[in-house]
Amino acid sequence: MISEKMKPLVNNNSAIRAMFEEGKRLAAIYGAENVYDFSLGNPNVPAPEAVNEAICRIVNEEPSVMVHGYMSNAGFEDVREAIAQSLNRRFGTKFHQGNILMTVGAASGLNVILKTILNLQDQVVTFAPYFVEYGNYVRNYDGILEVVPADTETFQPDLEEFSRRITDRTKAVIINTPNNPTGVIYSEAVLTRLGEILTEKEKKFGTQIVLISDEPYRELAYDGAEVPYVTKFYHNTVICYSYSKSLSLPGERIGYLVIPDELTDSKEVFNAAVIANRVMGAVNAPSLMQRVVMRCVDETADIEAYDRNRNLLYRGLREAGFECVKPQGAFYMFVKSPEPDEKKFCEACKKEHILVVPGSSFACPGYVRISYCVSFDQIRRSLPAFKRVAEGYGLKGLED
Ligand code: PLP
């Protein structure tokens, strides 16, 4: 019954989800407190109190048709204006509501923009390691994902190789900073060079290339790290934002696209994206959540909690002897496997009831991803288990 296009998706069902199921199985046998599940990026920090207050006030005080009714497929005008003004205050941009399209999270935002711009066999370039769904999203619209291999020294994008991979078929580039799974943040210098390369290539091929900045982790940056606003570096940039992580609302499905005036044919692209949002079946982003984010536009969940987790886990892993680039943002660590086949390393971890995701799920074998959006206590309790795994490989503690 199922379509040919669905078959590979069913067969390659996400390793991350599979791990999550494994976690539940192990917890049923050994007790949840004896299983260290670092597989999913499901925030454990609660949504800020302001979110709960906003929900109560909105349902009690705003007219029902405003809270639960249909609205423009782009979203409520006042919500979009509030978001535009918040971005302008924080990043010195000049957006207005006509640049903001409310979406059903970043996943839907990525699909909306890809459906809007891709023709058959168009190429979309991204950098390994990358969020595994990019491949599926690009294939939804019959595009081809071209992956620039990782620079495993720094996990910053390899821009020379990137430049070589761009062809006259390149329609889009997806970047993700702060990054899942490495936690690196692209600096101003990197984004400046990336923008220069794209401008040169547009000129050389006489094409338009859209830089899609997927940034659900924008607010999750540590040690005062700056996350530069990507529209400043290249005219054809679209921002894909989500409140899943910044407000700990992943199940509520709320985010937005920014389609700036500087983008070529900006109005036409915006209108087409609104239609894409409709015809893909989302119709509009959830109305209650739109009204909530308007009231919480400058709020975040407790990001310091993730920072405490980051420091504890990083120190513990280094002391055990594991190698890892210290993440500057998001809530993931990408740790080098002590043996070439990281799937075997995942199995060794599982024997100690530790669940981590193989790097091959992010097109970067030889590494594993650890999601540290878990309780501080889980990390503390897991460290002796990590130490035992390290001892099994004969690892020696590393300097900080
Ligand atoms: N992009 C990246 C890099 C992610 O890590 C995720 C979720 O983990 C998403 C997009 C999807 O986020 P959302 O919940 O907003 O759809």
XYZ file of C-alpha atoms and ligand atoms in Angstrom:
416
model
C 0.000 0.000 0.000
C 2.644 2.576 0.950
C 4.297 4.718 -1.718
C 7.743 4.065 -3.168
C 8.840 7.421 -1.755
C 7.878 6.352 1.781
C 9.632 2.970 1.701
C 13.205 4.189 2.350
C 11.889 6.440 5.114
C 10.238 3.508 6.838
C 13.355 1.368 6.444
C 15.724 4.038 7.770
C 13.520 5.143 10.641
C 15.565 7.460 12.821
C 18.254 5.912 15.008
C 17.524 8.663 17.536
C 13.930 7.566 17.945
C 15.084 3.941 18.151
C 17.400 4.899 21.035
C 14.537 6.644 22.779
C 12.496 3.436 22.613
C 15.520 1.481 23.892
C 15.722 3.880 26.839
C 12.149 3.103 27.787
C 12.834 -0.632 27.535
C 15.947 -0.433 29.746
C 14.136 1.785 32.266
C 11.384 -0.826 32.599
C 14.033 -3.490 33.440
C 16.578 -1.568 35.556
C 14.551 1.394 36.848
C 14.587 4.874 35.290
C 17.190 6.143 37.798
C 19.694 3.524 36.563
C 19.406 4.397 32.876
C 21.262 7.420 31.458
C 19.349 8.415 28.371
C 21.170 11.123 26.419
C 19.493 10.345 23.114
C 16.801 12.980 22.499
C 16.869 16.772 22.327
C 13.754 17.077 24.474
C 14.350 20.022 26.863
C 14.067 19.042 30.538
C 14.103 22.669 31.737
C 10.481 23.767 32.178
C 8.904 26.519 30.098
C 9.265 29.885 31.872
C 6.504 30.855 34.308
C 5.625 33.710 31.937
C 4.439 31.119 29.388
C 2.011 29.508 31.844
C 0.758 32.915 32.967
C 0.283 34.004 29.354
C -1.737 30.873 28.546
C -4.065 31.483 31.520
C -4.513 35.168 30.757
C -5.114 34.589 27.052
C -7.757 31.906 27.510
C -9.463 33.907 30.272
C -9.221 37.399 28.821
C -9.017 37.310 25.016
C -12.057 36.711 22.778
C -12.452 33.035 21.872
C -12.348 33.702 18.140
C -8.936 35.387 18.599
C -7.612 32.478 20.627
C -9.008 29.534 18.720
C -10.140 30.825 15.320
C -8.552 30.788 11.888
C -6.445 33.788 10.947
C -4.325 34.827 7.957
C -2.213 31.830 6.862
C 0.897 33.886 7.665
C -0.194 34.272 11.298
C -1.633 37.083 13.426
C -0.397 40.514 12.304
C 0.172 41.760 15.871
C 2.215 38.651 16.744
C 4.372 39.033 13.636
C 4.917 42.723 14.348
C 5.917 41.979 17.961
C 8.469 39.407 16.767
C 9.857 41.786 14.123
C 10.274 44.556 16.714
C 11.947 42.198 19.184
C 14.473 41.136 16.513
C 15.087 44.787 15.606
C 15.756 45.693 19.250
C 18.112 42.783 19.782
C 19.954 42.624 16.470
C 19.625 46.085 14.933
C 17.659 44.702 11.964
C 14.790 46.508 10.187
C 12.104 43.848 9.947
C 8.353 44.407 9.885
C 5.414 42.028 10.114
C 5.543 41.494 6.331
C 8.859 39.653 6.824
C 7.593 37.210 9.469
C 5.683 34.031 8.631
C 4.484 31.981 11.618
C 5.177 28.236 11.244
C 4.577 24.920 12.985
C 8.093 24.880 14.467
C 11.403 24.832 12.609
C 10.623 21.473 10.994
C 7.645 22.983 9.228
C 9.483 26.238 8.523
C 12.242 24.319 6.717
C 9.659 22.409 4.687
C 7.793 25.607 3.810
C 10.859 27.394 2.480
C 12.164 24.327 0.630
C 8.780 23.760 -1.021
C 8.697 27.437 -1.951
C 12.033 27.493 -3.762
C 13.054 23.994 -4.942
C 12.642 22.645 -8.461
C 13.219 19.005 -9.423
C 16.885 17.965 -8.822
C 17.898 21.303 -7.346
C 20.871 20.943 -5.073
C 20.828 21.931 -1.384
C 24.221 22.122 0.318
C 24.781 21.517 4.007
C 27.705 20.785 6.323
C 28.346 17.514 8.161
C 27.504 16.793 10.853
C 23.903 17.896 10.303
C 20.381 17.386 11.670
C 19.360 14.128 10.048
C 15.944 15.346 8.874
C 17.483 17.765 6.342
C 17.886 14.900 3.881
C 14.239 13.907 4.255
C 13.002 17.478 3.948
C 15.030 18.102 0.777
C 13.792 14.835 -0.751
C 10.192 15.862 0.014
C 10.565 18.411 -2.810
C 12.742 16.235 -5.069
C 15.909 18.137 -4.306
C 19.358 16.603 -3.765
C 21.281 17.114 -0.532
C 24.988 17.760 -1.066
C 27.020 17.327 2.110
C 30.322 19.105 2.794
C 32.407 16.760 4.982
C 33.147 17.797 8.553
C 36.322 19.510 9.689
C 36.652 17.339 12.781
C 39.393 19.546 14.296
C 36.989 22.423 14.956
C 33.602 21.440 13.495
C 33.507 24.868 11.878
C 32.375 24.757 8.214
C 35.069 23.903 5.667
C 34.496 26.894 3.394
C 37.057 25.973 0.747
C 35.380 22.646 0.154
C 31.993 24.373 0.340
C 33.007 26.752 -2.423
C 34.037 23.812 -4.620
C 30.682 22.044 -4.131
C 28.489 24.912 -5.333
C 27.264 24.513 -8.910
C 24.732 26.142 -11.192
C 22.203 23.665 -9.699
C 22.661 24.930 -6.136
C 19.427 26.546 -4.981
C 19.916 26.600 -1.222
C 22.397 26.159 1.595
C 21.299 25.106 5.082
C 23.363 26.103 8.090
C 22.621 25.474 11.753
C 24.284 27.614 14.397
C 24.458 26.989 17.352
C 24.808 23.530 15.954
C 23.109 20.234 16.561
C 25.060 17.951 17.171
C 28.389 19.756 17.844
C 27.352 22.857 19.827
C 29.678 25.099 17.775
C 28.660 28.642 16.868
C 29.690 30.183 13.540
C 31.659 33.354 14.100
C 31.234 36.678 12.254
C 34.382 35.887 10.261
C 32.978 32.541 9.100
C 29.606 34.051 8.161
C 31.280 36.948 6.348
C 33.298 34.538 4.210
C 30.257 32.310 3.629
C 28.291 35.357 2.423
C 31.158 36.393 0.125
C 31.338 32.942 -1.431
C 27.592 32.855 -2.079
C 27.644 36.346 -3.604
C 30.541 35.338 -5.901
C 28.750 32.131 -6.950
C 25.471 33.911 -7.684
C 27.401 36.272 -9.918
C 29.424 33.518 -11.579
C 26.425 31.274 -12.386
C 23.805 34.008 -12.780
C 21.620 32.159 -10.218
C 19.910 32.856 -6.890
C 21.093 30.850 -3.895
C 19.091 31.019 -0.660
C 20.986 30.681 2.619
C 18.611 29.042 5.111
C 19.727 29.586 8.685
C 18.092 26.946 10.870
C 18.373 28.354 14.374
C 16.257 26.724 17.059
C 19.234 27.064 19.442
C 19.905 30.805 18.899
C 19.280 31.674 22.555
C 21.317 28.759 23.926
C 24.827 30.240 23.981
C 27.294 30.101 26.869
C 30.274 32.016 28.251
C 28.931 35.196 26.635
C 29.343 33.757 23.103
C 27.764 35.940 20.377
C 25.445 34.315 17.840
C 25.663 36.733 14.890
C 22.394 37.486 13.064
C 22.809 35.798 9.685
C 20.772 38.211 7.496
C 23.584 40.760 8.003
C 26.068 38.739 5.963
C 24.188 37.839 2.787
C 21.151 39.309 1.023
C 19.375 36.057 0.119
C 19.062 34.743 3.685
C 15.970 33.171 5.238
C 15.902 32.580 9.004
C 14.111 29.526 10.318
C 13.404 29.960 14.036
C 11.639 27.844 16.637
C 10.505 28.262 20.245
C 10.890 24.513 20.866
C 14.162 24.955 22.747
C 14.289 28.626 23.794
C 10.899 28.419 25.551
C 10.937 24.614 26.074
C 7.795 24.167 23.956
C 8.721 21.398 21.473
C 5.320 19.710 21.575
C 3.450 22.958 20.981
C 4.915 23.376 17.469
C 5.558 27.075 17.120
C 8.204 29.021 15.207
C 8.574 31.437 12.314
C 10.422 32.223 9.108
C 12.054 35.589 8.462
C 11.982 36.483 4.754
C 13.748 39.861 4.621
C 13.039 42.669 2.141
C 16.626 42.286 0.826
C 15.864 38.806 -0.518
C 15.429 38.753 -4.319
C 11.677 38.860 -5.154
C 11.011 39.046 -1.424
C 7.252 39.713 -1.608
C 6.704 36.994 -4.187
C 8.702 34.506 -2.094
C 6.790 35.488 1.056
C 3.395 35.057 -0.638
C 4.456 31.706 -2.108
C 5.676 30.559 1.322
C 2.304 31.460 2.859
C 0.621 29.302 0.220
C 3.141 26.488 0.838
C 2.238 26.647 4.534
C -1.430 26.244 3.584
C -1.194 23.551 0.932
C 1.135 21.353 2.971
C -1.718 21.169 5.445
C -0.487 23.216 8.389
C -2.813 26.065 7.232
C -1.491 28.296 10.014
C 0.692 27.978 13.101
C -1.212 27.106 16.324
C -3.210 30.210 17.288
C -2.955 29.968 21.086
C 0.811 29.528 20.859
C 1.125 32.503 18.537
C -0.588 34.651 21.153
C 1.628 33.158 23.882
C 4.912 33.897 22.110
C 3.759 37.482 21.506
C 3.519 37.948 25.269
C 6.821 36.109 25.878
C 8.792 37.499 22.967
C 11.886 38.344 25.021
C 11.683 35.408 27.475
C 13.815 32.271 27.569
C 13.825 29.091 29.633
C 16.580 28.800 32.281
C 19.622 28.589 30.017
C 22.005 28.594 32.973
C 20.709 25.133 33.850
C 22.036 23.842 30.516
C 25.297 25.658 31.123
C 25.708 23.906 34.483
C 25.023 20.574 32.752
C 27.521 21.419 30.032
C 30.303 22.187 32.489
C 29.697 19.123 34.650
C 29.489 16.746 31.685
C 32.437 18.225 29.813
C 34.671 18.078 32.884
C 33.534 14.525 33.697
C 34.118 13.262 30.166
C 37.552 14.898 29.930
C 38.560 13.449 33.292
C 37.462 10.029 32.050
C 39.642 10.533 28.936
C 37.098 11.302 26.204
C 37.891 13.878 23.493
C 35.393 16.530 22.534
C 35.321 20.120 21.200
C 33.799 22.117 24.076
C 30.367 23.242 22.874
C 29.625 26.981 22.915
C 25.887 26.596 22.431
C 22.826 24.320 22.004
C 22.681 21.370 24.407
C 24.726 18.689 22.693
C 28.275 17.344 22.885
C 29.864 15.531 19.974
C 32.354 13.141 21.502
C 35.060 11.214 19.654
C 34.537 7.478 19.736
C 37.549 5.634 21.231
C 37.186 3.033 18.450
C 36.672 3.730 14.733
C 33.204 2.163 14.584
C 31.204 4.429 16.877
C 28.236 2.058 16.761
C 30.334 -0.427 18.725
C 31.141 2.352 21.173
C 27.384 3.028 21.523
C 26.936 -0.660 22.339
C 29.688 -0.478 24.983
C 27.892 2.542 26.485
C 24.600 0.692 26.451
C 26.143 -2.080 28.580
C 26.543 0.647 31.236
C 22.949 1.790 30.535
C 24.166 4.939 28.755
C 22.283 5.850 25.588
C 24.029 8.077 23.038
C 23.437 8.530 19.315
C 25.972 7.376 16.682
C 27.540 10.167 14.617
C 26.702 8.299 11.412
C 23.122 9.497 12.044
C 24.530 12.979 11.406
C 26.751 11.948 8.452
C 29.817 12.008 10.711
C 30.901 8.531 11.797
C 33.531 8.113 14.501
C 31.663 10.384 16.940
C 28.617 10.140 19.175
C 26.119 12.789 20.214
C 25.265 13.292 23.857
C 22.178 15.424 24.568
C 22.633 17.149 27.886
C 19.143 18.656 28.139
C 18.573 16.208 30.992
C 18.599 16.668 34.763
C 21.853 17.702 36.457
C 21.378 14.672 38.645
C 21.278 12.300 35.654
C 24.610 13.672 34.489
C 26.116 13.383 37.989
C 24.919 9.788 38.340
C 26.096 8.850 34.838
C 29.726 9.944 35.271
C 30.944 6.768 37.056
C 29.338 4.753 34.229
C 31.158 6.875 31.604
C 34.363 6.317 33.590
C 33.889 2.546 33.468
C 33.353 2.698 29.700
C 36.536 4.777 29.364
C 38.503 2.297 31.499
C 37.286 -0.485 29.214
C 39.112 1.332 26.398
C 42.180 2.062 28.551
C 41.636 5.850 28.288
C 43.582 8.213 30.549
C 42.162 11.453 31.960
C 42.767 14.600 29.861
C 43.670 18.146 30.929
C 40.830 20.686 30.782
N 16.592 21.916 13.321
C 17.430 21.392 14.223
C 18.898 21.593 14.034
C 16.951 20.685 15.323
O 17.810 20.171 16.203
C 15.549 20.514 15.464
C 14.988 19.747 16.577
O 15.646 19.146 17.377
C 14.718 21.083 14.499
C 15.265 21.768 13.441
C 13.227 20.956 14.573
O 12.733 21.781 15.587
P 11.189 22.045 15.796
O 10.789 21.360 17.068
O 11.059 23.511 15.921
O 10.459 21.540 14.618
